[in-house]
CSV table of C-alpha atoms and ligand atoms in Angstrom, one decimal:
chain,number,residue,atom,x,y,z
N,11,MET,CA,11.8,-3.0,4.9
N,12,SER,CA,13.8,-6.1,6.4
N,13,GLU,CA,14.3,-6.0,10.1
N,14,ASP,CA,17.8,-7.7,10.3
N,15,PRO,CA,20.5,-5.2,9.1
N,16,SER,CA,22.4,-8.0,8.0
N,17,ASP,CA,19.7,-9.4,5.8
N,18,THR,CA,20.7,-7.3,2.5
N,19,ARG,CA,18.4,-7.7,-0.7
N,20,VAL,CA,19.1,-8.1,-4.1
N,21,ALA,CA,16.6,-8.8,-6.9
N,22,PHE,CA,17.7,-10.3,-10.3
N,23,VAL,CA,15.3,-9.0,-13.2
N,24,LEU,CA,15.3,-11.4,-15.9
N,25,ALA,CA,14.6,-9.3,-19.2
N,26,ALA,CA,17.2,-11.2,-21.9
N,27,GLY,CA,14.5,-13.2,-23.6
N,28,LEU,CA,13.5,-12.4,-26.9
N,29,GLY,CA,9.8,-11.9,-26.5
N,30,THR,CA,9.1,-13.9,-30.0
N,31,ARG,CA,5.6,-14.0,-29.1
N,32,MET,CA,5.0,-10.4,-29.0
N,33,ARG,CA,5.8,-10.4,-32.7
N,34,SER,CA,7.6,-7.0,-32.2
N,35,ARG,CA,10.7,-4.9,-33.5
N,36,THR,CA,10.4,-3.3,-29.8
N,37,CYS,CA,11.8,-5.5,-27.1
N,38,LYS,CA,9.1,-6.8,-24.7
N,39,VAL,CA,9.9,-5.2,-21.6
N,40,LEU,CA,9.7,-1.7,-23.4
N,41,HIS,CA,6.3,-2.2,-24.3
N,42,PRO,CA,3.9,0.3,-22.1
N,43,ALA,CA,1.4,-1.0,-19.6
N,44,ALA,CA,-0.3,1.7,-17.8
N,45,GLY,CA,1.9,4.7,-19.5
N,46,ARG,CA,5.1,2.8,-18.4
N,47,PRO,CA,7.4,0.3,-19.6
N,48,LEU,CA,6.7,-3.3,-18.6
N,49,LEU,CA,10.5,-3.2,-16.5
N,50,ALA,CA,9.8,0.1,-15.0
N,51,HIS,CA,6.8,-1.7,-13.3
N,52,VAL,CA,9.0,-4.7,-12.2
N,53,LEU,CA,11.9,-2.2,-11.0
N,54,ASP,CA,9.5,-0.3,-8.9
N,55,ALA,CA,8.0,-3.4,-7.1
N,56,VAL,CA,11.5,-4.8,-6.2
N,57,ALA,CA,12.6,-1.6,-5.0
N,58,ALA,CA,9.4,-0.9,-3.0
N,59,ALA,CA,10.5,-4.6,-1.3
N,60,GLY,CA,14.3,-3.2,-0.1
N,61,ALA,CA,15.9,-4.9,-3.0
N,62,ARG,CA,18.9,-3.6,-5.0
N,63,PRO,CA,18.2,-5.0,-8.7
N,64,VAL,CA,20.5,-6.4,-11.2
N,65,VAL,CA,19.0,-6.4,-14.6
N,66,VAL,CA,19.8,-8.9,-17.2
N,67,LEU,CA,19.7,-7.8,-20.9
N,68,SER,CA,20.3,-9.3,-23.8
N,69,ARG,CA,21.9,-7.6,-27.3
N,70,GLU,CA,18.3,-7.7,-28.6
N,71,SER,CA,16.9,-6.4,-25.3
N,72,ASP,CA,19.7,-4.0,-25.0
N,73,PRO,CA,17.5,-1.0,-25.8
N,74,ALA,CA,16.0,-1.6,-22.3
N,75,ARG,CA,18.9,0.0,-21.0
N,76,ALA,CA,17.1,3.4,-21.5
N,77,VAL,CA,14.6,2.7,-18.8
N,78,VAL,CA,17.1,1.3,-16.3
N,79,PRO,CA,17.7,3.8,-13.8
N,80,GLU,CA,21.1,5.0,-13.4
N,81,GLY,CA,23.4,3.2,-10.8
N,82,VAL,CA,21.5,-0.1,-11.5
N,83,PRO,CA,23.8,-2.5,-12.8
N,84,VAL,CA,22.7,-4.4,-16.2
N,85,ALA,CA,24.5,-7.9,-16.8
N,86,LEU,CA,24.4,-9.0,-20.3
N,87,GLN,CA,23.4,-12.3,-21.2
N,88,GLU,CA,24.3,-13.2,-24.8
N,89,PRO,CA,23.1,-15.3,-25.9
N,90,PRO,CA,20.2,-16.1,-23.9
N,91,ARG,CA,20.6,-19.6,-23.1
N,92,GLY,CA,17.2,-19.6,-20.6
N,93,THR,CA,16.2,-18.3,-17.2
N,94,GLY,CA,18.8,-20.4,-15.3
N,95,ASP,CA,21.7,-19.0,-17.4
N,96,ALA,CA,20.2,-15.3,-16.9
N,97,VAL,CA,20.4,-16.0,-13.0
N,98,ARG,CA,24.1,-17.1,-13.5
N,99,VAL,CA,25.1,-14.1,-15.5
N,100,ALA,CA,23.3,-12.0,-12.9
N,101,LEU,CA,25.4,-13.6,-10.1
N,102,GLY,CA,28.4,-12.0,-11.8
N,103,ALA,CA,27.5,-8.9,-11.3
N,104,ALA,CA,26.4,-9.2,-7.6
N,105,SER,CA,29.7,-10.4,-6.2
N,106,GLY,CA,29.9,-10.3,-2.7
N,107,ALA,CA,26.5,-9.9,-1.7
N,108,THR,CA,24.8,-12.0,0.6
N,109,GLY,CA,21.3,-12.2,2.2
N,110,THR,CA,18.1,-12.7,0.4
N,111,CYS,CA,17.9,-12.6,-3.7
N,112,PHE,CA,14.6,-12.1,-5.4
N,113,ILE,CA,14.3,-13.6,-8.9
N,114,VAL,CA,11.5,-11.9,-10.5
N,115,TYR,CA,10.9,-12.3,-14.4
N,116,GLY,CA,10.8,-8.9,-16.4
N,117,ASP,CA,7.3,-9.5,-17.7
N,118,THR,CA,5.8,-10.4,-14.2
N,119,VAL,CA,4.7,-7.1,-13.8
N,120,LEU,CA,1.9,-7.2,-11.4
N,121,VAL,CA,4.0,-8.9,-8.5
N,122,ARG,CA,3.1,-6.8,-5.7
N,123,PRO,CA,6.1,-5.6,-3.3
N,124,GLU,CA,4.0,-7.1,-0.2
N,125,THR,CA,3.8,-10.6,-2.0
N,126,LEU,CA,7.7,-10.4,-2.4
N,127,GLU,CA,8.1,-9.5,1.1
N,128,ARG,CA,5.8,-12.4,2.0
N,129,LEU,CA,7.9,-14.6,-0.3
N,130,ALA,CA,11.0,-13.7,1.8
N,131,GLY,CA,9.5,-14.1,5.2
N,132,GLU,CA,8.6,-17.8,3.7
N,133,LEU,CA,12.4,-18.3,2.7
N,134,ARG,CA,13.2,-17.2,6.4
N,135,GLY,CA,10.5,-18.8,8.1
N,136,ARG,CA,10.8,-22.2,6.9
N,137,GLY,CA,14.5,-22.2,6.9
N,138,ALA,CA,14.3,-23.0,3.0
N,139,VAL,CA,17.0,-22.1,0.4
N,140,LEU,CA,14.2,-21.5,-2.2
N,141,ALA,CA,10.8,-20.2,-2.4
N,142,ILE,CA,8.5,-20.0,-4.8
N,143,LEU,CA,5.5,-17.5,-5.8
N,144,THR,CA,2.6,-19.9,-6.9
N,145,GLY,CA,-0.9,-19.8,-7.5
N,146,VAL,CA,-3.8,-22.2,-8.3
N,147,VAL,CA,-5.3,-21.1,-11.6
N,148,GLY,CA,-6.9,-23.9,-13.0
N,149,THR,CA,-5.2,-26.1,-16.1
N,150,ASP,CA,-6.2,-23.9,-18.9
N,151,ASN,CA,-2.6,-22.2,-19.0
N,152,GLU,CA,1.0,-22.6,-20.0
N,153,TYR,CA,2.5,-22.0,-16.7
N,154,GLY,CA,4.9,-24.5,-15.3
N,155,ARG,CA,3.5,-26.9,-12.9
N,156,ILE,CA,4.3,-27.5,-9.4
N,157,VAL,CA,4.8,-30.9,-8.5
N,158,ARG,CA,4.6,-31.6,-4.8
N,159,GLY,CA,5.8,-34.5,-3.1
N,160,SER,CA,4.3,-36.7,-0.9
N,161,GLY,CA,4.9,-34.7,2.4
N,162,GLY,CA,3.6,-31.5,0.3
N,163,ASP,CA,6.8,-29.9,-0.1
N,164,VAL,CA,7.7,-29.1,-3.7
N,165,ASP,CA,9.6,-31.4,-5.4
N,166,ARG,CA,9.9,-30.2,-9.2
N,167,ILE,CA,8.5,-27.7,-11.3
N,168,VAL,CA,7.8,-29.0,-15.1
N,169,GLU,CA,7.2,-26.7,-17.8
N,170,HIS,CA,3.8,-27.0,-19.6
N,171,ARG,CA,5.5,-28.2,-22.9
N,172,LEU,CA,7.1,-30.7,-21.3
N,173,ALA,CA,4.9,-31.9,-19.1
N,174,THR,CA,2.7,-35.5,-19.1
N,175,ALA,CA,-1.2,-35.0,-19.6
N,176,ALA,CA,-1.1,-35.9,-15.6
N,177,GLU,CA,1.0,-33.2,-15.1
N,178,ARG,CA,-1.1,-30.6,-17.1
N,179,ARG,CA,-3.9,-31.6,-14.7
N,180,ILE,CA,-1.9,-30.0,-11.6
N,181,THR,CA,-3.6,-26.7,-11.0
N,182,GLU,CA,-1.0,-25.2,-8.9
N,183,SER,CA,1.4,-23.0,-11.0
N,184,ASN,CA,4.6,-21.4,-10.9
N,185,PHE,CA,4.3,-17.4,-11.0
N,186,GLY,CA,7.7,-16.5,-12.2
N,187,ALA,CA,8.9,-14.7,-8.9
N,188,TYR,CA,11.3,-16.2,-6.4
N,189,ALA,CA,13.2,-15.6,-3.2
N,190,ALA,CA,16.4,-17.3,-2.4
N,191,ASP,CA,19.3,-17.8,0.0
N,192,LEU,CA,22.1,-15.7,-2.0
N,193,ALA,CA,24.7,-17.9,-0.8
N,194,TRP,CA,23.0,-21.1,-1.6
N,195,LEU,CA,22.2,-19.8,-5.3
N,196,ARG,CA,25.9,-19.0,-5.8
N,197,SER,CA,26.6,-22.9,-5.1
N,198,ALA,CA,23.7,-24.2,-6.9
N,199,VAL,CA,23.4,-22.4,-10.2
N,200,PRO,CA,26.7,-24.0,-11.7
N,201,LYS,CA,24.8,-27.3,-11.1
N,202,LEU,CA,22.1,-26.6,-13.5
N,203,ARG,CA,22.7,-28.2,-16.6
N,204,ALA,CA,20.9,-27.4,-20.1
N,205,ASN,CA,17.9,-30.0,-20.8
N,206,GLU,CA,16.5,-31.7,-23.6
N,207,THR,CA,15.2,-28.2,-25.1
N,208,GLY,CA,19.0,-26.9,-25.1
N,209,GLU,CA,18.0,-24.3,-22.5
N,210,VAL,CA,19.2,-23.8,-18.7
N,211,PHE,CA,15.7,-23.7,-16.7
N,212,LEU,CA,15.8,-21.9,-13.2
N,213,THR,CA,13.2,-24.1,-12.5
N,214,ASP,CA,15.5,-26.6,-12.3
N,215,LEU,CA,16.9,-25.3,-8.7
N,216,VAL,CA,14.3,-26.9,-7.1
N,217,LYS,CA,15.5,-30.5,-8.1
N,218,VAL,CA,18.9,-29.2,-7.1
N,219,ALA,CA,18.2,-28.2,-3.5
N,220,ARG,CA,15.8,-31.6,-3.4
N,221,ASP,CA,19.1,-33.5,-4.1
N,222,GLU,CA,21.0,-31.7,-1.3
N,223,GLY,CA,18.3,-32.5,0.8
N,224,ARG,CA,17.3,-28.7,1.5
N,225,THR,CA,13.8,-27.2,1.6
N,226,VAL,CA,12.0,-25.4,-1.1
N,227,ALA,CA,9.2,-23.5,0.0
N,228,ALA,CA,6.1,-22.1,-2.2
N,229,LEU,CA,3.8,-19.6,-1.3
N,230,SER,CA,0.4,-19.4,-3.3
N,231,THR,CA,-0.7,-16.2,-3.6
N,232,GLU,CA,-4.8,-15.7,-3.6
N,233,ASP,CA,-4.6,-12.9,-6.6
N,234,PRO,CA,-4.1,-14.9,-9.5
N,235,SER,CA,-3.2,-11.9,-11.8
N,236,GLU,CA,0.1,-11.6,-9.9
N,237,GLY,CA,1.3,-14.2,-11.9
N,238,LEU,CA,0.6,-13.0,-15.1
N,239,GLY,CA,3.3,-13.0,-17.3
N,240,VAL,CA,3.2,-11.0,-20.9
N,241,ASN,CA,4.1,-13.3,-23.7
N,242,THR,CA,1.2,-12.0,-26.0
N,243,ARG,CA,-0.3,-8.7,-27.1
N,244,ALA,CA,-3.3,-10.1,-25.5
N,245,ASP,CA,-1.4,-10.3,-22.5
N,246,LEU,CA,-0.4,-6.9,-22.6
N,247,ALA,CA,-3.6,-5.4,-23.1
N,248,ARG,CA,-4.9,-7.6,-20.1
N,249,ILE,CA,-2.2,-6.6,-17.6
N,250,ASP,CA,-2.6,-2.9,-18.7
N,251,GLY,CA,-6.3,-3.2,-17.6
N,252,ILE,CA,-5.6,-4.7,-14.5
N,253,LEU,CA,-3.0,-2.2,-13.6
N,254,ARG,CA,-5.5,0.7,-14.6
N,255,ASP,CA,-7.7,-0.8,-12.6
N,256,ARG,CA,-5.7,-1.0,-9.4
N,257,ILE,CA,-4.9,2.8,-10.4
N,258,ARG,CA,-8.0,4.0,-10.3
N,259,GLU,CA,-9.0,2.2,-6.9
N,260,ARG,CA,-5.9,3.8,-5.3
N,261,HIS,CA,-7.1,7.2,-6.5
N,262,MET,CA,-10.5,6.7,-5.4
N,263,ALA,CA,-9.3,5.5,-1.9
N,264,ALA,CA,-7.4,8.7,-1.8
N,265,GLY,CA,-10.5,10.7,-2.3
N,266,VAL,CA,-11.0,10.8,-6.0
N,267,THR,CA,-14.2,10.5,-7.3
N,268,PHE,CA,-14.6,8.8,-10.8
N,269,THR,CA,-18.2,9.1,-12.3
N,270,ASP,CA,-17.8,5.6,-14.6
N,271,PRO,CA,-14.5,4.4,-13.4
N,272,ARG,CA,-14.2,1.8,-16.2
N,273,SER,CA,-14.6,4.4,-19.1
N,274,SER,CA,-11.7,6.5,-17.7
N,275,SER,CA,-8.0,5.4,-18.1
N,276,VAL,CA,-5.2,7.0,-15.8
N,277,ASP,CA,-1.4,6.4,-16.5
N,278,ALA,CA,0.8,5.1,-13.3
N,279,ASP,CA,2.5,8.4,-12.9
N,280,VAL,CA,-0.7,10.6,-12.7
N,281,GLU,CA,-1.2,12.4,-9.8
N,282,ILE,CA,-4.9,13.5,-8.6
N,283,ALA,CA,-6.0,15.3,-5.6
N,284,ALA,CA,-8.6,14.8,-3.2
N,285,ASP,CA,-12.0,16.0,-4.3
N,286,ALA,CA,-11.3,16.0,-8.0
N,287,VAL,CA,-13.8,14.7,-10.3
N,288,ILE,CA,-12.9,12.6,-13.1
N,289,GLU,CA,-16.1,12.3,-15.5
N,290,ARG,CA,-16.7,9.6,-17.8
N,291,GLY,CA,-14.3,8.8,-21.0
N,292,THR,CA,-11.3,10.8,-19.6
N,293,ILE,CA,-8.0,10.1,-20.3
N,294,LEU,CA,-4.7,11.0,-18.1
N,295,GLU,CA,-1.8,10.3,-19.4
N,296,GLY,CA,2.2,10.7,-18.7
N,297,ARG,CA,3.1,13.0,-15.8
N,298,THR,CA,-0.5,14.9,-15.5
N,299,ARG,CA,-1.3,16.4,-12.5
N,300,VAL,CA,-4.6,17.7,-11.3
N,301,GLY,CA,-5.8,19.7,-8.3
N,302,ARG,CA,-8.5,19.6,-5.5
N,303,ASP,CA,-11.7,20.3,-6.7
N,304,SER,CA,-11.2,20.3,-10.4
N,305,ARG,CA,-13.7,18.4,-12.6
N,306,ILE,CA,-11.9,17.0,-15.8
N,307,GLY,CA,-14.5,15.6,-18.6
N,308,PRO,CA,-16.6,14.0,-20.0
N,309,TYR,CA,-14.3,13.1,-22.7
N,310,SER,CA,-11.3,14.6,-22.3
N,311,ILE,CA,-7.4,13.8,-22.8
N,312,LEU,CA,-4.8,15.4,-20.9
N,313,ARG,CA,-1.4,14.5,-21.9
N,314,ASP,CA,1.5,15.7,-19.4
N,315,THR,CA,-0.5,18.5,-18.3
N,316,VAL,CA,-0.8,20.5,-15.3
N,317,VAL,CA,-4.2,21.4,-13.9
N,318,GLY,CA,-4.8,23.6,-11.0
N,319,GLU,CA,-7.2,24.0,-8.2
N,320,ARG,CA,-11.2,24.5,-9.3
N,321,CYS,CA,-10.6,24.0,-12.9
N,322,ARG,CA,-12.8,22.7,-15.3
N,323,VAL,CA,-12.0,20.9,-18.4
N,324,GLU,CA,-14.9,19.6,-20.5
N,325,ALA,CA,-14.3,17.5,-23.8
N,326,SER,CA,-11.3,18.8,-24.7
N,327,VAL,CA,-7.6,17.7,-25.4
N,328,LEU,CA,-4.6,19.5,-23.5
N,329,GLU,CA,-0.8,18.5,-24.3
N,330,GLU,CA,1.8,19.5,-22.2
N,331,ALA,CA,-0.3,22.8,-20.8
N,332,THR,CA,-0.5,24.3,-17.5
N,333,LEU,CA,-3.6,25.5,-16.2
N,334,GLU,CA,-3.3,27.8,-13.1
N,335,ASP,CA,-6.6,27.8,-10.5
N,336,ASP,CA,-10.2,28.7,-11.4
N,337,VAL,CA,-9.6,28.0,-15.4
N,338,ARG,CA,-12.4,26.7,-17.4
N,339,VAL,CA,-11.7,25.0,-20.8
N,340,GLY,CA,-13.8,23.7,-23.6
N,341,PRO,CA,-15.8,22.0,-24.8
N,342,PHE,CA,-13.8,21.2,-27.9
N,343,SER,CA,-10.6,23.2,-26.9
N,344,HIS,CA,-7.4,21.8,-27.9
N,345,LEU,CA,-4.1,23.0,-25.8
N,346,ARG,CA,-1.0,22.4,-27.4
N,347,PRO,CA,2.9,22.2,-26.0
N,348,GLY,CA,3.8,25.4,-24.1
N,349,ALA,CA,0.3,26.6,-23.4
N,350,TYR,CA,0.2,28.4,-20.1
N,351,LEU,CA,-3.7,29.6,-18.8
N,352,GLU,CA,-3.1,31.9,-15.8
N,353,ARG,CA,-5.9,32.0,-12.9
N,354,GLY,CA,-9.5,32.5,-14.1
N,355,VAL,CA,-8.9,32.3,-17.9
N,356,GLU,CA,-12.2,31.0,-19.8
N,357,MET,CA,-11.5,29.4,-23.0
N,358,GLY,CA,-14.6,28.1,-24.7
N,359,ASN,CA,-15.3,26.2,-28.0
N,360,PHE,CA,-12.9,25.3,-30.8
N,361,GLY,CA,-10.3,27.3,-29.2
N,362,GLU,CA,-6.5,26.2,-29.8
N,363,VAL,CA,-3.7,27.6,-27.9
N,364,LYS,CA,0.0,26.7,-28.5
N,365,ALA,CA,3.4,28.2,-26.9
N,366,SER,CA,1.3,31.0,-25.5
N,367,ARG,CA,0.4,32.3,-22.3
N,368,LEU,CA,-2.8,33.9,-21.5
N,369,GLY,CA,-3.0,36.6,-18.6
N,370,SER,CA,-5.0,36.0,-15.6
N,371,GLY,CA,-9.2,36.5,-16.2
N,372,THR,CA,-8.6,36.6,-20.2
N,373,LYS,CA,-11.4,35.2,-22.2
N,374,MET,CA,-11.3,33.2,-25.4
N,375,HIS,CA,-15.1,32.1,-25.9
N,376,HIS,CA,-15.4,31.1,-29.4
N,377,PHE,CA,-13.0,29.5,-32.2
N,378,SER,CA,-9.8,31.2,-32.3
N,379,TYR,CA,-6.3,29.9,-32.6
N,380,VAL,CA,-3.3,31.8,-30.3
N,381,GLY,CA,0.0,30.6,-31.1
N,382,ASP,CA,3.6,31.9,-30.1
N,383,ALA,CA,1.9,34.8,-28.0
N,384,ALA,CA,1.9,36.6,-24.9
N,385,VAL,CA,-1.6,37.6,-23.9
N,386,GLY,CA,-2.1,40.0,-21.1
N,387,LYS,CA,-4.7,40.2,-18.1
N,388,GLY,CA,-8.5,40.8,-18.4
N,389,VAL,CA,-7.9,40.3,-22.5
N,390,ASN,CA,-11.3,39.5,-24.5
N,391,ILE,CA,-10.3,37.9,-27.7
N,392,GLY,CA,-13.6,37.8,-30.2
N,393,ALA,CA,-14.7,34.9,-31.9
N,394,GLY,CA,-12.5,33.9,-34.7
N,395,THR,CA,-9.3,35.8,-34.1
N,396,ILE,CA,-6.4,34.4,-35.5
N,397,THR,CA,-2.4,34.9,-34.9
N,398,LEU,CA,-0.6,34.4,-38.0
N,399,ASN,CA,2.3,33.2,-36.4
N,400,TYR,CA,3.8,31.6,-39.5
N,401,ASP,CA,5.1,33.3,-42.6
N,402,GLY,CA,5.7,29.9,-44.3
N,403,ALA,CA,8.9,29.9,-43.3
N,404,ARG,CA,9.7,30.9,-39.6
N,405,LYS,CA,7.2,31.5,-36.7
N,406,HIS,CA,6.7,35.0,-35.0
N,407,ARG,CA,5.4,36.1,-31.7
N,408,THR,CA,2.4,38.5,-31.2
N,409,GLU,CA,2.4,40.4,-27.9
N,410,ILE,CA,-1.2,41.4,-26.6
N,411,GLY,CA,-1.4,43.9,-23.5
N,412,ASP,CA,-3.3,44.0,-20.5
N,413,ASP,CA,-7.1,44.9,-21.0
N,414,VAL,CA,-7.2,44.5,-24.8
N,415,PHE,CA,-10.3,44.5,-26.6
N,416,ILE,CA,-9.6,42.1,-30.0
N,417,GLY,CA,-12.8,42.3,-32.0
N,418,SER,CA,-14.3,39.3,-33.8
N,419,ASP,CA,-12.5,37.9,-36.8
N,420,THR,CA,-9.3,40.1,-36.1
N,421,LEU,CA,-6.1,38.4,-37.8
N,422,LEU,CA,-3.0,39.3,-36.0
N,423,ARG,CA,0.1,39.2,-38.4
N,424,ALA,CA,3.0,38.4,-36.3
N,425,PRO,CA,5.3,39.6,-35.4
N,426,VAL,CA,3.1,42.5,-34.0
N,427,THR,CA,2.1,44.3,-30.5
N,428,VAL,CA,-1.1,45.2,-29.2
N,429,GLY,CA,-0.6,47.8,-26.6
N,430,ASP,CA,-2.1,47.9,-22.9
N,431,GLY,CA,-5.8,48.8,-23.2
N,432,ALA,CA,-5.9,48.9,-27.1
N,433,ALA,CA,-8.6,47.2,-29.3
N,434,THR,CA,-9.2,46.1,-33.0
N,435,GLY,CA,-12.7,46.4,-35.0
N,436,ALA,CA,-14.0,43.4,-36.2
N,437,GLY,CA,-12.5,41.8,-39.0
N,438,ALA,CA,-9.6,43.9,-38.9
N,439,VAL,CA,-6.1,42.9,-40.3
N,440,VAL,CA,-3.4,43.8,-38.0
N,441,THR,CA,-0.1,44.2,-39.5
N,442,LYS,CA,1.7,46.9,-37.6
N,443,ASP,CA,1.9,47.3,-33.9
N,444,VAL,CA,-1.1,49.2,-32.5
N,445,PRO,CA,-0.1,51.7,-29.8
N,446,PRO,CA,-1.4,51.4,-26.5
N,447,GLY,CA,-5.3,52.6,-25.7
N,448,MET,CA,-5.8,52.8,-29.3
N,449,LEU,CA,-8.6,51.5,-31.6
N,450,ALA,CA,-7.2,50.1,-35.0
N,451,VAL,CA,-9.9,49.0,-37.9
N,452,GLY,CA,-9.7,47.8,-41.1
N,453,MET,CA,-7.7,46.0,-43.6
N,454,PRO,CA,-4.8,46.6,-43.2
N,455,ALA,CA,-5.6,47.8,-39.8
N,456,ARG,CA,-5.0,51.7,-38.8
N,457,ALA,CA,-5.1,52.9,-35.8
N,458,ILE,CA,-7.8,55.9,-36.1
N,459,LYS,CA,-8.7,56.8,-32.4
N,460,ARG,CA,-8.7,56.6,-28.7
N,461,TYR,CA,-10.4,53.5,-27.7
N,462,GLU,CA,-13.2,54.1,-25.1
N,463,ARG,CA,-14.3,50.9,-23.5
N,464,PRO,CA,-17.8,50.6,-23.4
N,465,LYS,CA,-19.3,50.6,-20.0
N,466,LYS,CA,-20.7,46.9,-18.8
N,467,ALA,CA,-24.5,46.9,-18.6
N,468,PRO,CA,-25.3,46.2,-14.9
N,469,LYS,CA,-26.1,42.2,-14.5
X,528,UD1,C1,8.5,-19.1,-17.1
X,528,UD1,C2,8.8,-20.5,-16.3
X,528,UD1,C3,7.4,-21.2,-15.9
X,528,UD1,C4,6.5,-20.0,-15.5
X,528,UD1,C5,6.5,-18.8,-16.1
X,528,UD1,C6,5.5,-17.9,-15.4
X,528,UD1,C7,11.0,-21.2,-16.5
X,528,UD1,C8,12.2,-22.0,-17.4
X,528,UD1,N1,9.6,-21.2,-16.8
X,528,UD1,O1,8.0,-19.3,-18.5
X,528,UD1,O2,7.6,-22.1,-15.1
X,528,UD1,O3,5.2,-20.6,-15.3
X,528,UD1,O4,7.4,-18.2,-16.2
X,528,UD1,O5,5.3,-16.6,-16.4
X,528,UD1,O6,11.4,-20.3,-16.1
X,528,UD1,N2,14.8,-14.8,-20.0
X,528,UD1,C9,15.9,-14.3,-19.8
X,528,UD1,N3,17.0,-14.9,-20.3
X,528,UD1,C10,16.8,-16.4,-21.0
X,528,UD1,C11,15.3,-16.9,-21.3
X,528,UD1,C12,14.4,-15.8,-20.6
X,528,UD1,O7,16.5,-13.2,-19.1
X,528,UD1,O8,17.8,-16.9,-21.8
X,528,UD1,C13,14.1,-13.8,-19.3
X,528,UD1,C14,12.7,-13.5,-20.3
X,528,UD1,O9,13.3,-12.1,-20.6
X,528,UD1,C15,11.9,-13.2,-19.1
X,528,UD1,C16,11.6,-14.1,-18.5
X,528,UD1,O10,13.3,-14.5,-18.2
X,528,UD1,O11,11.2,-11.7,-18.9
X,528,UD1,C17,11.0,-15.4,-18.1
X,528,UD1,O12,11.3,-15.9,-19.4
X,528,UD1,P1,10.0,-16.5,-20.7
X,528,UD1,O13,10.8,-17.1,-21.9
X,528,UD1,O14,8.9,-15.6,-20.7
X,528,UD1,O15,9.4,-17.9,-19.8
X,528,UD1,P2,7.8,-18.5,-20.0
X,528,UD1,O16,8.1,-19.4,-21.0
X,528,UD1,O17,6.8,-17.6,-20.0
X,529,CA,CA1,6.9,-15.3,-19.6
């Protein structure tokens, strides 16, 4: 990223605040947007800008440690005494480092790596000790206001709640991302003092720099969303929406069709191959992957599910399932964790599959439940078939061989095996294994004769 190898980059990510305005028992930066915790978005952005992060947490926000990648230092600020105090704590964890230091608030989720890059450029280009990301966003907001001197340079930042009426009319605001010269930062932060609110404001660094006769640069971004902080649930919803807009744009640019983009929602870590079609009302969550030429939706939910190429999923719910290529699911099917459908499987309406493998070419067209089963290739599962996998205390497995014909309304009381090429009659209650090639009928089902598969009528 940076061209000068001596210009190492660190990033202080401040997340020790209490986030009281969220009214939550969960600490703020763990709330998800686009399927990932807020903090993870910020850590990604600073990493993409080539910076080594240091995360500042407090006792209250300590659970956020769970999403801090291994090797990333966490500095504890206890108690949190303000953003300036948080940077003091972060400096303690970055001793020895020189170069550029980004400071990003843990709730400034939408800041782009390219913008941080530009901010670093502004710092160096202007020979400044501090560069502030700002935006012109009108006056109906509670951002800190950027007060510029007669020469146009930044004089100070005044918090909205401490600002005079005239200062509140300033339209340029502090967006909560900074680049600073790390060596200078080390000398300047100890000069910050608690103000009338009892807090140590990072924003007061501007005054420290100005008193030393140093330059403070400001980069005004054209995209007002980059400054959105998450203080309330309403902010969280807004940011989630913007992130999802960006995600869909990214997939469309990479060759994915959305038939009604605004009605579909895609989590940040989802992968979609080119020429896939996402139909309206479709929700793709977690680590879901969709292969080339597959068509998902309308109205489907896929959670941590892998879909191969040329698949068709319609109005269904798939959780932790795997579909090989050319699989058809739905409408109205439910795949639960551990469902694995091999190539060419067809699953129709009102089917449920859990922790089971269906072999290639197997058809399960109408209202059936298959749980804890291994089903072979080319099997026909008749309407209303049910694996009775649970005896009230334990789960048992059902094994069905290749080319089996399961008659409509068959109950398979597990543990039970149906051999290759066998068949069951309509309404059979299978309590004992059916040998390969035999037809079992009745309740309980008995194997009565060899099964002759009827010839298919020519189409
Ligand atoms: C801050 C800025 C404001 C700016 C706005 C942009 C200050 C004083 N004000 O206000 O000028 O317009 O962000 O969104 O910086 N934090 C700590 N330790 C603390 C206090 C806060 O780590 O002791 C962290 C918080 O977890 C949060 C971030 O710093 O992620 C910002 O704190 P927050 O209280 O949200 O500041 P704002 O009032 O939004
Ligand atoms: Ca904030």
